[in-house]
mmCIF file of C-alpha atoms in Angstrom:
data_model
loop_
_atom_site.group_PDB
_atom_site.id
_atom_site.type_symbol
_atom_site.label_atom_id
_atom_site.label_comp_id
_atom_site.label_asym_id
_atom_site.label_seq_id
_atom_site.Cartn_x
_atom_site.Cartn_y
_atom_site.Cartn_z
ATOM 1 C CA GLU A 1 -1.595 -0.041 17.122
ATOM 2 C CA ASP A 2 1.681 -0.548 15.247
ATOM 3 C CA GLN A 3 1.385 0.344 11.582
ATOM 4 C CA VAL A 4 3.618 0.529 8.494
ATOM 5 C CA THR A 5 2.781 2.365 5.258
ATOM 6 C CA GLN A 6 4.962 2.118 2.157
ATOM 7 C CA SER A 7 4.962 4.418 -0.847
ATOM 8 C CA PRO A 8 4.773 4.382 -3.753
ATOM 9 C CA GLU A 9 2.903 1.103 -4.307
ATOM 10 C CA ALA A 10 4.732 0.639 -7.606
ATOM 11 C CA LEU A 11 7.714 2.350 -9.211
ATOM 12 C CA ARG A 12 9.048 2.052 -12.717
ATOM 13 C CA LEU A 13 12.610 3.228 -13.373
ATOM 14 C CA GLN A 14 14.974 3.249 -16.293
ATOM 15 C CA GLU A 15 18.285 1.541 -15.719
ATOM 16 C CA GLY A 16 20.610 4.027 -14.011
ATOM 17 C CA GLU A 17 17.760 6.278 -12.782
ATOM 18 C CA SER A 18 18.194 6.668 -9.013
ATOM 19 C CA SER A 19 15.187 6.949 -6.683
ATOM 20 C CA SER A 20 13.934 6.373 -3.133
ATOM 21 C CA LEU A 21 11.276 4.213 -1.525
ATOM 22 C CA ASN A 22 9.483 5.437 1.607
ATOM 23 C CA CYS A 23 8.392 3.542 4.723
ATOM 24 C CA SER A 24 6.355 5.491 7.305
ATOM 25 C CA TYR A 25 5.707 3.828 10.640
ATOM 26 C CA THR A 26 3.959 4.255 13.955
ATOM 27 C CA VAL A 27 5.114 1.921 16.674
ATOM 28 C CA SER A 28 5.340 1.908 20.440
ATOM 29 C CA GLY A 29 8.969 1.400 21.344
ATOM 30 C CA LEU A 30 10.821 0.645 18.114
ATOM 31 C CA ARG A 31 13.051 -2.414 18.507
ATOM 32 C CA GLY A 32 14.128 -2.483 14.882
ATOM 33 C CA LEU A 33 13.108 -1.531 11.355
ATOM 34 C CA PHE A 34 13.804 -4.164 8.707
ATOM 35 C CA TRP A 35 14.034 -4.058 4.922
ATOM 36 C CA TYR A 36 13.482 -7.200 2.864
ATOM 37 C CA ARG A 37 13.507 -7.909 -0.857
ATOM 38 C CA GLN A 38 10.966 -10.370 -2.293
ATOM 39 C CA ASP A 39 11.063 -11.893 -5.770
ATOM 40 C CA PRO A 40 7.826 -13.302 -7.255
ATOM 41 C CA GLY A 41 6.865 -16.653 -5.734
ATOM 42 C CA LYS A 42 9.708 -16.582 -3.188
ATOM 43 C CA GLY A 43 10.121 -15.747 0.480
ATOM 44 C CA PRO A 44 11.447 -12.365 1.651
ATOM 45 C CA GLU A 45 15.228 -11.974 1.609
ATOM 46 C CA PHE A 46 16.779 -9.927 4.421
ATOM 47 C CA LEU A 47 18.544 -6.706 3.454
ATOM 48 C CA PHE A 48 19.011 -4.367 6.441
ATOM 49 C CA THR A 49 18.141 -3.714 10.079
ATOM 50 C CA LEU A 50 18.075 -0.171 11.500
ATOM 51 C CA TYR A 51 17.624 0.565 15.194
ATOM 52 C CA SER A 52 17.891 4.282 15.877
ATOM 53 C CA ALA A 53 17.209 7.600 14.155
ATOM 54 C CA GLY A 54 20.163 8.769 12.093
ATOM 55 C CA GLU A 55 21.413 5.268 11.393
ATOM 56 C CA GLU A 56 22.357 4.379 7.803
ATOM 57 C CA LYS A 57 23.350 1.086 6.161
ATOM 58 C CA GLU A 58 24.558 0.331 2.635
ATOM 59 C CA LYS A 59 24.784 -2.724 0.436
ATOM 60 C CA GLU A 60 25.858 -2.432 -3.198
ATOM 61 C CA ARG A 61 23.385 -0.009 -4.849
ATOM 62 C CA LEU A 62 21.078 0.151 -1.823
ATOM 63 C CA LYS A 63 21.228 2.522 1.146
ATOM 64 C CA ALA A 64 18.732 2.537 4.019
ATOM 65 C CA THR A 65 18.216 5.465 6.377
ATOM 66 C CA LEU A 66 16.034 5.944 9.461
ATOM 67 C CA THR A 67 14.317 8.885 11.144
ATOM 68 C CA LYS A 68 11.897 8.870 14.074
ATOM 69 C CA LYS A 69 8.882 8.483 11.776
ATOM 70 C CA GLU A 70 10.113 6.983 8.512
ATOM 71 C CA SER A 71 12.784 5.091 6.659
ATOM 72 C CA PHE A 72 14.027 5.477 3.115
ATOM 73 C CA LEU A 73 15.562 2.907 0.812
ATOM 74 C CA HIS A 74 17.685 4.737 -1.718
ATOM 75 C CA ILE A 75 18.539 2.911 -4.940
ATOM 76 C CA THR A 76 21.492 4.354 -6.835
ATOM 77 C CA ALA A 77 21.919 3.604 -10.553
ATOM 78 C CA PRO A 78 19.580 0.595 -10.466
ATOM 79 C CA LYS A 79 19.926 -2.397 -12.772
ATOM 80 C CA PRO A 80 17.181 -4.678 -14.116
ATOM 81 C CA GLU A 81 18.157 -7.330 -11.546
ATOM 82 C CA ASP A 82 17.074 -4.917 -8.789
ATOM 83 C CA SER A 83 13.469 -5.421 -9.920
ATOM 84 C CA ALA A 84 11.524 -6.919 -6.992
ATOM 85 C CA THR A 85 9.091 -6.007 -4.227
ATOM 86 C CA TYR A 86 10.764 -4.243 -1.319
ATOM 87 C CA LEU A 87 9.139 -4.809 2.064
ATOM 88 C CA CYS A 88 9.546 -2.726 5.211
ATOM 89 C CA ALA A 89 8.744 -4.135 8.661
ATOM 90 C CA VAL A 90 8.970 -2.966 12.272
ATOM 91 C CA LYS A 91 9.337 -4.742 15.572
ATOM 92 C CA GLY A 92 7.761 -2.892 18.483
ATOM 93 C CA SER A 93 7.802 -3.295 22.216
ATOM 94 C CA GLY A 94 4.301 -4.785 22.234
ATOM 95 C CA GLY A 95 4.194 -8.515 21.641
ATOM 96 C CA TYR A 96 7.196 -10.780 21.604
ATOM 97 C CA ASN A 97 9.095 -10.682 18.335
ATOM 98 C CA LYS A 98 6.549 -10.384 15.570
ATOM 99 C CA LEU A 99 7.237 -8.177 12.578
ATOM 100 C CA ILE A 100 4.582 -5.772 11.274
ATOM 101 C CA PHE A 101 4.972 -5.425 7.514
ATOM 102 C CA GLY A 102 3.917 -2.800 5.021
ATOM 103 C CA ALA A 103 2.325 -3.808 1.726
ATOM 104 C CA GLY A 104 5.577 -3.281 -0.144
ATOM 105 C CA THR A 105 6.777 -1.282 -3.147
ATOM 106 C CA ARG A 106 6.940 -3.126 -6.480
ATOM 107 C CA LEU A 107 10.022 -1.901 -8.319
ATOM 108 C CA ALA A 108 10.531 -2.489 -12.036
ATOM 109 C CA VAL A 109 13.827 -1.411 -13.616
ATOM 110 C CA HIS A 110 13.863 -1.378 -17.400
ATOM 111 C CA PRO A 111 16.982 -1.438 -19.600
ATOM 112 C CA ASP B 1 23.776 -23.358 6.444
ATOM 113 C CA THR B 2 20.968 -24.565 4.212
ATOM 114 C CA GLY B 3 18.474 -21.863 5.152
ATOM 115 C CA VAL B 4 14.845 -22.287 6.168
ATOM 116 C CA SER B 5 13.058 -25.011 4.211
ATOM 117 C CA GLN B 6 9.344 -25.555 3.762
ATOM 118 C CA ASP B 7 7.361 -28.478 2.423
ATOM 119 C CA PRO B 8 5.364 -28.721 0.252
ATOM 120 C CA ARG B 9 6.064 -25.710 -1.941
ATOM 121 C CA HIS B 10 2.599 -25.875 -3.471
ATOM 122 C CA LYS B 11 -0.649 -27.417 -2.235
ATOM 123 C CA ILE B 12 -4.003 -27.523 -4.003
ATOM 124 C CA THR B 13 -6.926 -28.795 -1.969
ATOM 125 C CA LYS B 14 -10.692 -28.813 -2.005
ATOM 126 C CA ARG B 15 -12.744 -26.779 0.415
ATOM 127 C CA GLY B 16 -13.346 -28.655 3.637
ATOM 128 C CA GLN B 17 -10.168 -30.744 3.495
ATOM 129 C CA ASN B 18 -7.384 -30.584 6.091
ATOM 130 C CA VAL B 19 -3.839 -29.615 5.125
ATOM 131 C CA THR B 20 -0.527 -29.677 6.988
ATOM 132 C CA PHE B 21 2.644 -27.761 6.184
ATOM 133 C CA ARG B 22 6.134 -28.357 7.531
ATOM 134 C CA CYS B 23 8.929 -25.903 8.284
ATOM 135 C CA ASP B 24 12.562 -26.754 9.068
ATOM 136 C CA PRO B 25 14.355 -23.721 10.525
ATOM 137 C CA ILE B 26 18.023 -22.856 10.250
ATOM 138 C CA SER B 27 19.876 -25.206 12.586
ATOM 139 C CA GLU B 28 20.378 -23.844 16.098
ATOM 140 C CA HIS B 29 17.763 -21.121 15.623
ATOM 141 C CA ASN B 30 15.508 -21.407 18.649
ATOM 142 C CA ARG B 31 12.810 -18.976 17.457
ATOM 143 C CA LEU B 32 10.337 -19.892 14.731
ATOM 144 C CA TYR B 33 7.519 -17.850 13.193
ATOM 145 C CA TRP B 34 4.611 -18.421 10.828
ATOM 146 C CA TYR B 35 3.236 -15.671 8.581
ATOM 147 C CA ARG B 36 0.554 -15.570 5.891
ATOM 148 C CA GLN B 37 0.817 -13.441 2.760
ATOM 149 C CA THR B 38 -1.927 -12.705 0.245
ATOM 150 C CA LEU B 39 -1.417 -11.185 -3.187
ATOM 151 C CA GLY B 40 -0.281 -7.582 -3.073
ATOM 152 C CA GLN B 41 0.086 -7.508 0.708
ATOM 153 C CA GLY B 42 2.960 -7.871 3.129
ATOM 154 C CA PRO B 43 3.250 -10.933 5.361
ATOM 155 C CA GLU B 44 0.910 -11.044 8.380
ATOM 156 C CA PHE B 45 2.069 -12.620 11.637
ATOM 157 C CA LEU B 46 0.298 -15.822 12.698
ATOM 158 C CA THR B 47 2.271 -17.379 15.542
ATOM 159 C CA TYR B 48 5.671 -17.580 17.270
ATOM 160 C CA PHE B 49 7.603 -20.343 19.045
ATOM 161 C CA GLN B 50 10.598 -20.110 21.315
ATOM 162 C CA ASN B 51 11.990 -23.643 21.351
ATOM 163 C CA GLU B 52 8.882 -25.822 21.766
ATOM 164 C CA ALA B 53 6.773 -23.188 23.528
ATOM 165 C CA GLN B 54 4.144 -21.325 21.499
ATOM 166 C CA LEU B 55 4.405 -17.863 23.025
ATOM 167 C CA GLU B 56 2.199 -15.714 20.805
ATOM 168 C CA LYS B 57 -0.774 -16.236 18.518
ATOM 169 C CA SER B 58 -2.428 -13.663 16.289
ATOM 170 C CA ARG B 59 -6.137 -12.942 16.414
ATOM 171 C CA LEU B 60 -6.022 -13.999 12.737
ATOM 172 C CA LEU B 61 -5.368 -17.565 13.851
ATOM 173 C CA SER B 62 -8.853 -19.053 14.079
ATOM 174 C CA ASP B 63 -9.536 -22.306 15.888
ATOM 175 C CA ARG B 64 -9.190 -24.113 12.543
ATOM 176 C CA PHE B 65 -5.463 -23.357 12.610
ATOM 177 C CA SER B 66 -3.028 -25.156 14.869
ATOM 178 C CA ALA B 67 0.746 -25.067 15.003
ATOM 179 C CA GLU B 68 3.238 -27.247 16.824
ATOM 180 C CA ARG B 69 6.966 -27.454 17.354
ATOM 181 C CA PRO B 70 7.229 -30.691 19.304
ATOM 182 C CA LYS B 71 10.954 -30.916 19.966
ATOM 183 C CA GLY B 72 11.969 -27.357 19.363
ATOM 184 C CA SER B 73 13.217 -28.169 15.878
ATOM 185 C CA PHE B 74 10.814 -28.419 12.918
ATOM 186 C CA SER B 75 7.289 -27.033 13.062
ATOM 187 C CA THR B 76 3.973 -27.945 11.479
ATOM 188 C CA LEU B 77 1.005 -25.727 10.658
ATOM 189 C CA GLU B 78 -2.327 -27.486 10.180
ATOM 190 C CA ILE B 79 -5.468 -25.949 8.737
ATOM 191 C CA GLN B 80 -8.663 -27.904 9.306
ATOM 192 C CA ARG B 81 -11.794 -27.612 7.158
ATOM 193 C CA THR B 82 -10.106 -25.307 4.659
ATOM 194 C CA GLU B 83 -12.018 -22.372 3.184
ATOM 195 C CA GLN B 84 -11.370 -20.460 -0.020
ATOM 196 C CA GLY B 85 -10.262 -17.489 2.085
ATOM 197 C CA ASP B 86 -7.357 -19.592 3.359
ATOM 198 C CA SER B 87 -5.722 -19.422 -0.079
ATOM 199 C CA ALA B 88 -2.418 -17.627 0.462
ATOM 200 C CA MET B 89 1.341 -18.055 0.745
ATOM 201 C CA TYR B 90 2.299 -19.455 4.147
ATOM 202 C CA LEU B 91 5.773 -18.321 5.173
ATOM 203 C CA CYS B 92 7.978 -19.672 7.915
ATOM 204 C CA ALA B 93 10.885 -17.737 9.418
ATOM 205 C CA SER B 94 13.483 -18.456 12.059
ATOM 206 C CA SER B 95 15.852 -16.358 14.130
ATOM 207 C CA PRO B 96 18.747 -17.241 16.429
ATOM 208 C CA GLY B 97 17.110 -15.802 19.542
ATOM 209 C CA LEU B 98 19.950 -13.487 20.445
ATOM 210 C CA ALA B 99 19.637 -11.469 23.617
ATOM 211 C CA GLY B 100 18.926 -7.800 23.088
ATOM 212 C CA ILE B 101 17.545 -6.270 19.936
ATOM 213 C CA SER B 102 19.660 -7.899 17.213
ATOM 214 C CA ASP B 103 17.567 -10.877 16.139
ATOM 215 C CA THR B 104 16.973 -11.013 12.395
ATOM 216 C CA GLN B 105 14.249 -13.259 10.994
ATOM 217 C CA TYR B 106 15.185 -15.317 7.928
ATOM 218 C CA PHE B 107 12.374 -16.560 5.748
ATOM 219 C CA GLY B 108 11.814 -19.790 3.889
ATOM 220 C CA PRO B 109 10.492 -20.061 0.314
ATOM 221 C CA GLY B 110 6.877 -20.434 1.453
ATOM 222 C CA THR B 111 4.052 -22.874 0.774
ATOM 223 C CA ARG B 112 1.476 -21.664 -1.759
ATOM 224 C CA LEU B 113 -1.994 -22.951 -0.769
ATOM 225 C CA THR B 114 -4.887 -22.906 -3.221
ATOM 226 C CA VAL B 115 -8.325 -23.922 -1.934
ATOM 227 C CA LEU B 116 -10.794 -24.794 -4.689
#
């Protein structure tokens, strides 16, 4: 069964303190690993898609990387506006196009 | 591009009542999805449409839940005889339905359901 585990559950950083979020997955036939950002009371906002081990993508202070068993979301010099829940999801070969999500990492960046 | 829209944004109902939610996908997106999210958890897949055809339903979707996409445009999700356990955020997403593996799902703002 496809499964996604995110760690840590919550992370508190000082502004400018870089860190990484982890997403471990088991999936039959990975057809994409997705990162989303979710603000309280809102729907997930798309950040990145990764397809194959070794792939990396960047956007402002965020960088996502992928291996055969996990993905990392690196946050460089975070700002308070980066505070949100970051969700990881996978699309496997079983089923049509559904995403299997992890529980997310709640990030709080303090000035 | 106005994004995915959902209506209503909030719904409070009493146990046993029926509720219906609407989702308008991004125009020209032929794939539409419904997810449910409870506090502290990631979204859980409920069902998927390609155009007007409902191609996949989760085991989570009991017979009290029904979804339609009558003309391949907007979709409705109805919950009959609501229970307190149905309280959650109901999220709709759409994707363009591109061939191959590049088919990103874009989410709407969600409908927050509270069952008293």
